[in-house]
Amino acid sequence: MAFFNIDSIKDRTFDAIVIGSGISGGWSAKELTGRGLRTLVLERGRDVKHIKDYPTTFKNPWEFPHLGQIPKELRDANPIASRCYAFNEDAAHFFIKDNEHPYVQEKPFDWIRGYQVGGKSLMWARGTQRWSQYDFDGPARDGFAVEWPINYADIAPWYSYVEKFAGISGNKDGLAQLPDGEFLPPHEQSCVEKHFTQQMAKHYNNKRPVIIGRCAHLTQPQPIHIQQGRGQCQNRALCQRGCPYGGYFSSNSSTLPWAQKTGKMTLRPDSVVHSIIFDEKKNKATGVRVIDAHTKEMTEYYAKIIFVNASTLNTNLVLLNSTSNRFPNGLGNDNGLLGKYIAFHNFRTTISAEYEGFLDTTTEGNRPNSSYIPRFRNVFKQETDFLRGYAAGFGSSRMMDTDKSGFGESLKANLTQKKYGNWFVNSHMMGETIPKETNLVSLDSDLKDAWGIPQLKVSVAYDDNDEKMIADFHQQMTEMLTIAGFKNIKTNDRPDKAPGLDIHEMGGVRMGKDPKTSLLNKWNQLHSCQNVFVTDGACMTSNSTQNPSLTFMAITARAANHAVDELKKKNL
């Protein structure tokens, strides 16, 4: 029997373990296997194979039983998930169901999750803007958080590295607050978006740029993308269904198959991570405890290094639940800050308007992207009564009037007649929120999930800084649209829209220079358990205004390569 046990332990021992297979977990897997490490990738959800498991991707609207809409019964059963814009009949299967994965909302928070291989990389909105040095300087300059232990120069080469592999479209705009990258050809702005861009340059002396968004779509595949088996984006704008062409970047179409080809990756879906095992004699982590999602049986797996990429809040949960005599309050939590300083992006408000010009012009087809207004408030100096600032999306379309009069043949004829109205534009704010100790997650002492793991308690809310920022967005955007000749300008604020629907939650395991005030060092290692790396959104010290996934990817690639270097030096 002893031999069987030895063999069993050997089968469960790897060089590295990656917890999570989403956008950062996929990059961990790719880098670690690419450097020769036998790597176990654990995913709590089901397996999803690229192309094979996108059941709705080629369906026409009339092939959906409810024409794409969510039935009332399903919507009522999932009040959290159904508040997400993408929770529709064509993509609902990628969202978890509310009652299967409960959590405690001490304050209203819509926690949107995708538990499957690939995670939310199948469902993301694909915006990919770099951070600038002004973003890394923010906490120290404005005094609202600890100083970042890295700067733009540290991460810039890794931005280039992941951009070339993932495929990022964009234009080289030459903006100090939004550095250029390794871009594929950009999408084209509509005539109204170009008009707005020109008017902003004219009236604000190029200090309020409007650009085409940068996004993870293959507008012109390069050899590295062809090697991944990916093809050009077809501009279908059905991305939430999973793209059979690999036209946008996901773990499923890109990093995971790439890691699989090395022969070094073992992917284990349906594996709910309970906790990380800490060996007090070795003073390091030695593995993870995993509960089978179906049998509920617990198994231990072992490795020299562990990458935690479970997604921001679940990474906090795993670490908080990893208790031992050495770490009674969670792995690495010597300072009591684990789970604290959660931040998010404020997507609560929008503004819309109409333009009466260009009535002889319209757009044709789809574009999986929009224009983008980089942050222009408090970039170079403090100039408002609130800290930080906001970016904004900016899209346009022609309004359509549909004639629903008549009966029978006349009704059909009227419905098919396109009657264009004015141009309609819409902009949504992406505000930077301030990480605060009072915005936190913790474990409930009584409630547990279906696998016996404590439920996560979420206590995150807006503050006065967010309210002032919303008011400024309304004022500034109204001024900008008015100057550019837009009419019928309407602001829309939703104070009842809870944090979370941005799906950009960050923090709780923040990086920093001082172990007394942070959890991770400049290489994303836990200060007090350095063979554990956290490289998803949980590691973020602050959150800037840019869509965060590109930064997660770059930080992960940088940390994974450092981990392999240190492992080879026998420092881990």
Coordinates of C-alpha atoms in Angstrom, one line a residue:
M1 CA 0.0 0.0 0.0
A2 CA 2.9 2.3 0.8
F3 CA 4.0 2.1 -2.8
F4 CA 0.5 3.0 -4.0
N5 CA 0.5 6.1 -1.7
I6 CA 3.9 7.1 -3.0
D7 CA 2.7 6.8 -6.5
S8 CA -0.5 8.7 -5.7
I9 CA 1.5 11.6 -4.2
K10 CA 3.8 11.6 -7.2
D11 CA 0.8 11.8 -9.5
R12 CA -0.4 14.8 -7.6
T13 CA 2.9 16.6 -7.5
F14 CA 3.7 19.3 -10.1
D15 CA 6.3 22.1 -10.5
A16 CA 3.6 24.7 -10.4
I17 CA -0.1 25.0 -9.6
V18 CA -2.3 27.8 -11.1
I19 CA -5.6 28.4 -9.4
G20 CA -8.0 29.7 -12.0
S21 CA -8.1 29.5 -15.8
G22 CA -9.4 33.0 -16.7
I23 CA -7.5 35.8 -18.3
S24 CA -4.6 35.9 -15.8
G25 CA -4.7 32.2 -15.1
G26 CA -4.3 31.4 -18.8
W27 CA -1.3 33.7 -18.9
S28 CA 0.2 32.0 -15.9
A29 CA -0.3 28.6 -17.5
K30 CA 1.2 29.7 -20.8
E31 CA 4.4 31.3 -19.3
L32 CA 5.0 28.5 -16.7
T33 CA 4.6 25.7 -19.2
G34 CA 6.5 27.6 -21.8
R35 CA 9.5 27.8 -19.5
G36 CA 9.3 24.0 -18.9
L37 CA 7.4 23.7 -15.7
R38 CA 4.9 20.8 -15.3
T39 CA 1.8 22.9 -14.4
L40 CA -1.5 21.9 -12.9
V41 CA -4.3 24.4 -13.8
L42 CA -7.3 24.2 -11.5
E43 CA -10.7 25.5 -12.6
R44 CA -13.7 25.3 -10.3
G45 CA -16.2 25.3 -13.2
R46 CA -16.9 23.0 -16.1
D47 CA -14.7 22.5 -19.1
V48 CA -15.3 24.7 -22.1
K49 CA -13.5 23.8 -25.3
H50 CA -12.8 26.5 -27.9
I51 CA -15.4 26.3 -30.7
K52 CA -16.9 23.0 -29.6
D53 CA -18.5 24.5 -26.5
Y54 CA -20.0 27.7 -28.0
P55 CA -23.5 26.3 -28.6
T56 CA -25.1 29.6 -29.7
T57 CA -22.4 31.1 -31.7
F58 CA -23.9 30.5 -35.1
K59 CA -27.6 30.8 -34.2
N60 CA -29.8 33.3 -35.9
P61 CA -32.2 35.4 -33.8
W62 CA -35.2 33.4 -34.7
E63 CA -33.6 30.2 -33.6
F64 CA -33.7 31.2 -29.9
P65 CA -36.9 30.1 -28.2
H66 CA -37.4 33.5 -26.6
L67 CA -35.8 35.5 -29.5
G68 CA -32.7 36.2 -27.3
Q69 CA -34.6 37.4 -24.3
I70 CA -34.3 35.9 -20.8
P71 CA -37.6 34.4 -19.7
K72 CA -39.2 36.0 -16.6
E73 CA -38.8 32.9 -14.5
L74 CA -35.0 32.7 -15.2
R75 CA -34.6 36.5 -14.7
D76 CA -36.5 36.4 -11.4
A77 CA -34.4 33.5 -10.2
N78 CA -31.2 35.4 -11.0
P79 CA -31.7 39.0 -9.9
I80 CA -27.9 39.6 -9.7
A81 CA -26.8 38.0 -13.0
S82 CA -29.7 39.4 -14.9
R83 CA -28.6 42.9 -14.1
C84 CA -25.5 42.3 -16.4
Y85 CA -25.9 43.6 -19.9
A86 CA -24.7 40.3 -21.4
F87 CA -27.0 38.0 -19.5
N88 CA -29.2 37.1 -22.4
E89 CA -30.5 33.9 -24.0
D90 CA -27.4 33.6 -26.2
A91 CA -24.9 33.8 -23.3
A92 CA -26.6 33.0 -20.0
H93 CA -24.9 29.6 -20.0
F94 CA -21.6 31.3 -19.3
F95 CA -22.9 33.1 -16.1
I96 CA -23.2 31.4 -12.8
K97 CA -26.7 31.1 -11.3
D98 CA -27.3 33.2 -8.2
N99 CA -28.7 30.4 -6.0
E100 CA -25.8 28.0 -6.7
H101 CA -23.1 30.3 -5.5
P102 CA -24.5 32.5 -2.7
Y103 CA -22.5 35.3 -1.0
V104 CA -23.4 37.8 1.7
Q105 CA -24.0 41.4 0.7
E106 CA -23.4 43.5 3.8
K107 CA -23.8 46.4 1.3
P108 CA -25.4 45.9 -2.2
F109 CA -22.8 44.5 -4.6
D110 CA -23.5 42.7 -7.9
W111 CA -20.8 40.1 -8.1
I112 CA -20.9 38.8 -11.7
R113 CA -19.0 35.5 -12.2
G114 CA -18.3 33.0 -15.0
Y115 CA -17.3 29.6 -13.6
Q116 CA -15.9 27.6 -16.5
V117 CA -12.6 27.0 -18.2
G118 CA -11.6 30.4 -19.6
G119 CA -13.7 32.2 -16.9
K120 CA -14.7 35.7 -17.8
S121 CA -12.2 35.9 -20.7
L122 CA -15.2 34.5 -22.7
M123 CA -17.5 37.3 -21.5
W124 CA -15.3 40.4 -21.2
A125 CA -15.8 43.6 -23.2
R126 CA -12.2 43.4 -24.6
G127 CA -11.1 47.0 -23.9
T128 CA -7.3 47.1 -23.6
Q129 CA -5.7 50.4 -22.7
R130 CA -2.3 50.6 -21.1
W131 CA -1.7 52.4 -17.8
S132 CA 0.7 55.4 -17.8
Q133 CA 3.3 56.5 -15.3
Y134 CA 0.7 59.0 -14.1
D135 CA -1.5 56.1 -13.0
F136 CA 1.3 54.4 -11.1
D137 CA 2.2 57.7 -9.5
G138 CA -1.4 58.4 -8.3
P139 CA -1.5 56.8 -4.9
A140 CA 1.8 58.4 -3.7
R141 CA 1.0 61.8 -5.4
D142 CA -2.5 62.1 -4.0
G143 CA -1.9 60.2 -0.8
F144 CA -4.9 57.9 -1.0
A145 CA -3.1 54.5 -0.9
V146 CA 0.3 53.0 -0.5
E147 CA 2.9 53.6 -3.2
W148 CA 3.1 51.1 -6.1
P149 CA 6.3 49.1 -6.0
I150 CA 6.6 49.1 -9.8
N151 CA 6.3 51.9 -12.4
Y152 CA 5.5 52.1 -16.1
A153 CA 9.1 51.3 -17.1
D154 CA 8.9 48.0 -15.3
I155 CA 5.7 46.9 -17.0
A156 CA 6.1 48.5 -20.4
P157 CA 8.1 45.6 -22.0
W158 CA 5.5 43.1 -20.7
Y159 CA 2.7 45.2 -22.1
S160 CA 4.4 44.8 -25.5
Y161 CA 4.9 41.1 -24.9
V162 CA 1.3 40.3 -24.2
E163 CA -0.1 42.8 -26.8
K164 CA 1.8 41.0 -29.6
F165 CA 0.6 37.6 -28.6
A166 CA -3.0 38.5 -27.7
G167 CA -3.5 40.9 -30.7
I168 CA -4.6 44.4 -29.8
S169 CA -6.0 46.8 -32.3
G170 CA -5.6 50.6 -31.9
N171 CA -4.1 53.8 -33.2
K172 CA -0.8 55.3 -32.1
D173 CA -2.3 58.5 -30.6
G174 CA 0.8 59.8 -28.8
L175 CA -0.9 60.5 -25.5
A176 CA 1.1 60.9 -22.3
Q177 CA -1.8 59.6 -20.2
L178 CA -2.4 56.6 -22.5
P179 CA 0.8 55.1 -23.9
D180 CA 0.8 53.6 -27.3
G181 CA 1.3 49.9 -27.7
E182 CA 2.0 47.1 -30.3
F183 CA -1.1 47.7 -32.3
L184 CA -2.9 45.9 -35.1
P185 CA -4.8 48.3 -37.5
P186 CA -7.5 50.3 -35.6
H187 CA -11.2 50.2 -36.2
E188 CA -12.7 53.3 -37.8
Q189 CA -14.6 56.0 -36.1
S190 CA -18.0 57.0 -37.5
C191 CA -18.4 60.4 -39.1
V192 CA -20.0 61.7 -35.9
E193 CA -17.3 60.4 -33.7
K194 CA -14.7 62.0 -36.0
H195 CA -16.6 65.2 -35.8
F196 CA -16.6 65.1 -32.0
T197 CA -12.9 64.3 -32.0
Q198 CA -12.1 67.3 -34.2
Q199 CA -14.3 69.6 -32.1
M200 CA -12.6 68.6 -28.9
A201 CA -9.2 69.1 -30.4
K202 CA -10.2 72.5 -31.6
H203 CA -11.9 73.8 -28.5
Y204 CA -9.7 72.2 -25.8
N205 CA -6.3 72.6 -27.6
N206 CA -5.8 68.8 -27.8
K207 CA -6.2 68.4 -24.0
R208 CA -9.4 66.3 -24.2
P209 CA -8.6 63.7 -26.9
V210 CA -11.2 61.4 -28.3
I211 CA -9.8 58.3 -29.9
I212 CA -10.9 54.9 -31.3
G213 CA -10.9 52.4 -28.5
R214 CA -8.1 49.9 -28.2
C215 CA -9.3 46.3 -28.0
A216 CA -8.3 42.7 -28.1
H217 CA -9.6 41.9 -31.6
L218 CA -7.6 40.6 -34.6
T219 CA -8.1 43.2 -37.3
Q220 CA -5.1 41.8 -39.2
P221 CA -3.8 38.5 -37.8
Q222 CA -0.1 38.1 -37.6
P223 CA 1.8 34.8 -37.9
I224 CA 1.8 34.4 -34.1
H225 CA -2.0 34.5 -34.2
I226 CA -2.2 32.0 -37.0
Q227 CA 0.0 29.7 -35.0
Q228 CA -2.7 29.9 -32.3
G229 CA -5.3 28.8 -34.8
R230 CA -7.0 32.1 -34.6
G231 CA -8.5 34.1 -37.5
Q232 CA -9.5 37.6 -38.3
C233 CA -12.4 39.2 -36.4
Q234 CA -15.5 39.1 -38.5
N235 CA -17.1 42.2 -36.8
R236 CA -20.1 40.1 -35.9
A237 CA -20.4 41.7 -32.4
L238 CA -21.6 38.5 -31.0
C239 CA -18.5 38.1 -28.8
Q240 CA -20.4 37.1 -25.6
R241 CA -21.3 33.8 -27.3
G242 CA -17.7 32.7 -27.7
C243 CA -15.9 33.4 -31.0
P244 CA -15.4 30.3 -33.2
Y245 CA -12.9 32.3 -35.3
G246 CA -10.8 33.3 -32.3
G247 CA -11.3 36.8 -33.5
Y248 CA -11.0 38.2 -29.9
F249 CA -8.6 37.1 -27.2
S250 CA -9.7 34.5 -24.7
S251 CA -7.9 31.9 -22.6
N252 CA -9.9 29.3 -24.5
S253 CA -8.7 30.3 -27.9
S254 CA -5.2 31.4 -27.1
T255 CA -3.2 30.9 -23.9
L256 CA -4.6 27.6 -22.7
P257 CA -4.3 25.7 -26.1
W258 CA -0.8 27.2 -26.3
A259 CA 0.1 25.8 -22.9
Q260 CA -1.5 22.5 -23.8
K261 CA 0.7 22.1 -26.8
T262 CA 3.8 22.1 -24.6
G263 CA 2.7 18.8 -23.1
K264 CA 3.4 20.3 -19.7
M265 CA -0.1 21.4 -18.7
T266 CA -2.7 19.3 -16.8
L267 CA -6.0 21.1 -16.8
R268 CA -8.5 19.9 -14.1
P269 CA -12.0 21.5 -14.4
D270 CA -14.6 21.0 -11.7
S271 CA -12.0 21.6 -9.0
V272 CA -13.1 23.9 -6.2
V273 CA -10.0 25.2 -4.4
H274 CA -10.6 25.0 -0.6
S275 CA -7.3 26.5 0.6
I276 CA -3.5 26.6 0.2
I277 CA -1.4 24.3 2.3
F278 CA 1.3 26.0 4.4
D279 CA 4.2 23.9 5.8
E280 CA 5.5 25.6 9.0
K281 CA 8.7 23.6 9.0
K282 CA 9.6 24.6 5.4
N283 CA 8.1 28.1 5.9
K284 CA 6.5 27.9 2.5
A285 CA 3.3 26.7 0.7
T286 CA 3.4 23.2 -0.4
G287 CA 0.2 22.7 -2.3
V288 CA -3.6 23.2 -2.4
R289 CA -6.7 21.4 -1.1
V290 CA -9.2 20.8 -3.8
I291 CA -12.8 19.7 -3.5
D292 CA -14.3 17.9 -6.5
A293 CA -17.3 19.9 -7.6
H294 CA -19.5 16.9 -8.1
T295 CA -18.3 14.2 -5.6
K296 CA -17.3 16.7 -2.9
E297 CA -14.2 14.6 -2.2
M298 CA -11.2 16.5 -1.1
T299 CA -7.8 15.9 -2.7
E300 CA -4.4 17.6 -2.1
Y301 CA -2.1 18.6 -4.9
Y302 CA 1.5 19.7 -4.4
A303 CA 3.9 22.1 -6.1
K304 CA 6.9 24.3 -5.6
I305 CA 5.2 27.5 -6.6
I306 CA 1.5 28.5 -6.6
F307 CA -0.1 31.2 -8.7
V308 CA -3.5 32.4 -7.4
N309 CA -5.6 33.6 -10.3
A310 CA -9.0 32.8 -9.1
S311 CA -10.4 36.3 -9.9
T312 CA -10.2 39.2 -7.5
L313 CA -12.8 38.3 -4.9
N314 CA -12.3 34.6 -5.1
T315 CA -8.6 35.0 -4.7
N316 CA -9.3 36.9 -1.5
L317 CA -11.6 34.1 -0.4
V318 CA -9.0 31.4 -1.0
L319 CA -6.3 33.2 0.9
L320 CA -8.6 34.1 3.8
N321 CA -9.6 30.5 4.0
S322 CA -6.0 29.3 4.0
T323 CA -5.5 29.3 7.7
S324 CA -2.7 27.6 9.8
N325 CA -1.0 28.1 13.1
R326 CA 1.4 30.5 11.4
F327 CA -1.4 32.4 9.6
P328 CA -4.6 32.1 11.7
N329 CA -6.2 35.0 9.8
G330 CA -5.4 33.9 6.3
L331 CA -2.2 33.1 4.3
G332 CA 0.2 36.0 4.3
N333 CA -2.1 38.1 6.5
D334 CA 0.4 39.3 9.1
N335 CA -0.8 42.9 9.0
G336 CA -4.5 42.2 9.0
L337 CA -5.1 43.9 5.6
L338 CA -6.0 40.9 3.6
G339 CA -9.4 41.5 2.0
K340 CA -9.3 45.3 2.5
Y341 CA -8.9 48.2 0.2
I342 CA -11.2 46.8 -2.5
A343 CA -11.8 49.2 -5.4
F344 CA -13.9 49.1 -8.6
H345 CA -14.8 51.3 -11.6
N346 CA -17.8 53.5 -11.3
F347 CA -20.0 52.7 -14.3
R348 CA -23.2 54.2 -12.7
T349 CA -23.9 57.1 -15.1
T350 CA -24.3 57.8 -18.8
I351 CA -25.0 60.8 -21.0
S352 CA -26.7 60.8 -24.4
A353 CA -27.4 63.3 -27.2
E354 CA -28.4 63.7 -30.8
Y355 CA -26.7 65.3 -33.8
E356 CA -28.7 66.7 -36.6
G357 CA -25.9 66.7 -39.2
F358 CA -24.5 64.0 -41.5
L359 CA -28.1 62.9 -42.4
D360 CA -26.9 61.6 -45.7
T361 CA -24.6 59.1 -44.0
T362 CA -24.9 56.0 -41.9
T363 CA -22.8 53.0 -40.9
E364 CA -22.9 49.6 -42.3
G365 CA -22.4 46.3 -40.5
N366 CA -21.1 46.0 -36.9
R367 CA -18.0 47.1 -35.0
P368 CA -17.1 45.4 -31.7
N369 CA -15.6 48.5 -30.3
S370 CA -16.4 52.2 -29.6
S371 CA -14.5 55.4 -29.4
Y372 CA -12.8 56.3 -26.1
I373 CA -12.2 59.4 -24.1
P374 CA -9.1 59.0 -22.0
R375 CA -9.0 60.6 -18.6
F376 CA -8.5 64.3 -18.7
R377 CA -9.3 65.4 -15.1
N378 CA -6.5 65.6 -12.5
V379 CA -4.0 63.9 -14.8
F380 CA -1.0 66.2 -14.5
K381 CA -2.0 68.1 -11.4
Q382 CA -4.9 68.2 -8.9
E383 CA -7.6 70.5 -10.3
T384 CA -11.0 69.5 -8.9
D385 CA -12.5 69.0 -5.4
F386 CA -12.4 65.2 -6.0
L387 CA -9.5 62.8 -6.3
R388 CA -8.5 61.0 -9.5
G389 CA -10.7 61.1 -12.6
Y390 CA -12.7 59.2 -15.2
A391 CA -12.4 57.9 -18.8
A392 CA -15.5 57.3 -21.0
G393 CA -16.7 55.2 -23.8
F394 CA -18.3 57.1 -26.7
G395 CA -20.5 55.4 -29.4
S396 CA -22.8 56.5 -32.1
S397 CA -25.6 55.2 -34.4
R398 CA -28.4 56.5 -36.5
M399 CA -31.8 56.5 -34.8
M400 CA -34.4 54.4 -36.5
D401 CA -38.1 55.1 -36.8
T402 CA -40.2 52.1 -37.4
D403 CA -43.7 52.4 -38.9
K404 CA -45.9 49.9 -37.1
S405 CA -49.1 51.0 -38.7
G406 CA -51.2 48.8 -41.0
F407 CA -52.3 45.1 -41.0
G408 CA -51.1 42.1 -42.9
E409 CA -49.2 42.9 -46.0
S410 CA -49.2 46.6 -45.4
L411 CA -47.8 46.1 -41.9
K412 CA -45.0 43.9 -43.3
A413 CA -44.2 46.5 -45.9
N414 CA -44.1 49.3 -43.3
L415 CA -41.9 47.3 -40.9
T416 CA -39.3 46.7 -43.6
Q417 CA -39.0 50.4 -44.5
K418 CA -35.9 51.9 -42.9
K419 CA -36.5 55.5 -41.8
Y420 CA -33.4 57.0 -40.3
G421 CA -33.6 59.7 -37.7
N422 CA -30.8 61.9 -36.2
W423 CA -27.5 60.5 -35.1
F424 CA -27.6 59.3 -31.5
V425 CA -24.5 59.2 -29.3
N426 CA -24.0 57.7 -25.9
S427 CA -21.2 57.9 -23.4
H428 CA -20.6 55.9 -20.2
M429 CA -18.3 57.0 -17.4
M430 CA -15.6 54.8 -16.1
G431 CA -14.6 56.4 -12.8
E432 CA -11.7 55.5 -10.6
T433 CA -12.7 54.8 -7.1
I434 CA -10.5 55.2 -4.1
P435 CA -9.3 52.0 -2.3
K436 CA -10.5 52.3 1.3
E437 CA -10.0 50.1 4.3
T438 CA -13.8 50.2 4.8
N439 CA -14.4 48.6 1.4
L440 CA -13.6 45.0 2.2
V441 CA -14.4 41.3 1.9
S442 CA -14.3 38.8 4.7
L443 CA -15.5 35.3 5.5
D444 CA -18.9 34.6 7.1
S445 CA -18.4 32.6 10.3
D446 CA -21.6 30.6 9.9
L447 CA -22.8 30.5 6.3
K448 CA -21.1 28.0 3.9
D449 CA -21.4 27.1 0.3
A450 CA -22.3 23.8 -1.2
W451 CA -18.7 22.6 -0.8
G452 CA -18.4 23.6 2.9
I453 CA -16.4 26.7 2.2
P454 CA -17.3 29.9 4.1
Q455 CA -19.3 32.3 2.1
L456 CA -17.7 35.6 1.2
K457 CA -19.1 38.7 2.8
V458 CA -18.8 41.8 0.6
S459 CA -18.9 45.3 2.1
V460 CA -18.2 47.8 -0.7
A461 CA -20.0 51.1 -1.4
Y462 CA -19.7 54.4 -3.2
D463 CA -18.4 57.4 -1.3
D464 CA -18.6 61.2 -1.6
N465 CA -15.7 61.3 -4.0
D466 CA -17.7 59.1 -6.4
E467 CA -20.7 61.5 -6.2
K468 CA -18.6 64.5 -6.9
M469 CA -17.0 62.7 -9.9
I470 CA -20.4 61.9 -11.3
A471 CA -21.5 65.5 -11.1
D472 CA -18.3 66.6 -12.8
F473 CA -18.8 64.0 -15.6
H474 CA -22.3 65.4 -16.3
Q475 CA -21.1 69.0 -16.3
Q476 CA -18.0 68.5 -18.4
M477 CA -19.6 66.2 -20.9
T478 CA -22.6 68.4 -21.3
E479 CA -20.3 71.3 -22.0
M480 CA -18.3 69.2 -24.5
L481 CA -21.3 68.0 -26.4
T482 CA -22.9 71.4 -26.5
I483 CA -19.7 72.9 -27.9
A484 CA -19.7 70.2 -30.6
G485 CA -23.2 71.1 -31.7
F486 CA -25.1 68.2 -30.1
K487 CA -28.8 68.6 -29.1
N488 CA -31.2 66.9 -26.7
I489 CA -28.5 66.2 -24.2
K490 CA -29.7 63.9 -21.4
T491 CA -27.8 62.6 -18.3
N492 CA -28.8 59.4 -16.7
D493 CA -27.5 58.5 -13.2
R494 CA -28.5 55.3 -11.5
P495 CA -27.9 55.7 -7.7
D496 CA -29.6 52.3 -7.3
K497 CA -27.0 50.6 -9.5
A498 CA -24.8 48.8 -7.0
P499 CA -21.0 48.5 -7.4
G500 CA -19.9 45.4 -9.2
L501 CA -21.7 45.6 -12.6
D502 CA -18.5 47.1 -14.0
I503 CA -16.9 43.7 -13.4
H504 CA -13.7 45.5 -12.7
E505 CA -13.3 44.8 -8.9
M506 CA -9.7 45.0 -7.7
G507 CA -7.6 44.9 -4.6
G508 CA -7.6 43.1 -1.3
V509 CA -4.2 41.6 -1.7
R510 CA -2.4 44.8 -2.8
M511 CA 1.2 45.2 -3.9
G512 CA 3.5 47.6 -2.0
K513 CA 6.9 48.3 -0.8
D514 CA 6.3 47.8 2.9
P515 CA 5.1 44.4 4.4
K516 CA 3.4 46.4 7.1
T517 CA 1.0 48.1 4.7
S518 CA 0.8 45.6 1.8
L519 CA 0.5 41.9 1.1
L520 CA 2.6 41.5 -2.1
N521 CA 6.1 42.6 -3.2
K522 CA 7.1 44.0 -6.6
W523 CA 7.1 40.5 -8.1
N524 CA 3.6 39.7 -6.8
Q525 CA 4.9 37.3 -4.1
L526 CA 3.3 37.2 -0.7
H527 CA 5.7 39.1 1.5
S528 CA 5.6 36.3 4.1
C529 CA 5.2 33.3 1.8
Q530 CA 7.2 34.0 -1.3
N531 CA 6.4 30.9 -3.3
V532 CA 2.8 32.1 -3.6
F533 CA 2.1 34.6 -6.3
V534 CA -1.1 36.7 -6.8
T535 CA -1.4 38.3 -10.2
D536 CA -5.1 38.8 -10.9
G537 CA -7.1 41.9 -10.0
A538 CA -6.6 41.2 -6.3
C539 CA -3.0 42.4 -6.5
M540 CA -3.9 46.0 -7.6
T541 CA -2.8 48.8 -5.3
S542 CA -5.1 51.3 -7.1
N543 CA -7.3 50.9 -10.2
S544 CA -6.9 53.9 -12.5
T545 CA -9.6 54.4 -15.2
Q546 CA -8.5 52.0 -17.9
N547 CA -10.0 48.6 -18.5
P548 CA -7.8 46.4 -16.3
S549 CA -7.4 43.1 -18.1
L550 CA -4.4 44.1 -20.2
T551 CA -2.5 45.1 -17.0
F552 CA -3.5 41.8 -15.3
M553 CA -2.0 40.0 -18.3
A554 CA 1.3 42.0 -18.3
I555 CA 1.7 41.7 -14.6
T556 CA 1.1 38.0 -14.7
A557 CA 3.6 37.4 -17.6
R558 CA 6.2 39.4 -15.7
A559 CA 5.7 37.6 -12.4
A560 CA 5.6 34.1 -14.0
N561 CA 8.9 34.6 -15.7
H562 CA 10.4 35.9 -12.5
A563 CA 9.1 32.9 -10.6
V564 CA 10.8 30.5 -13.1
D565 CA 14.0 32.4 -12.8
E566 CA 14.0 32.3 -9.0
L567 CA 13.0 28.6 -9.1
K568 CA 16.0 27.8 -11.3
K569 CA 18.2 29.7 -8.9
K570 CA 16.8 27.5 -6.1
N571 CA 15.5 30.6 -4.3
L572 CA 12.0 29.3 -4.1

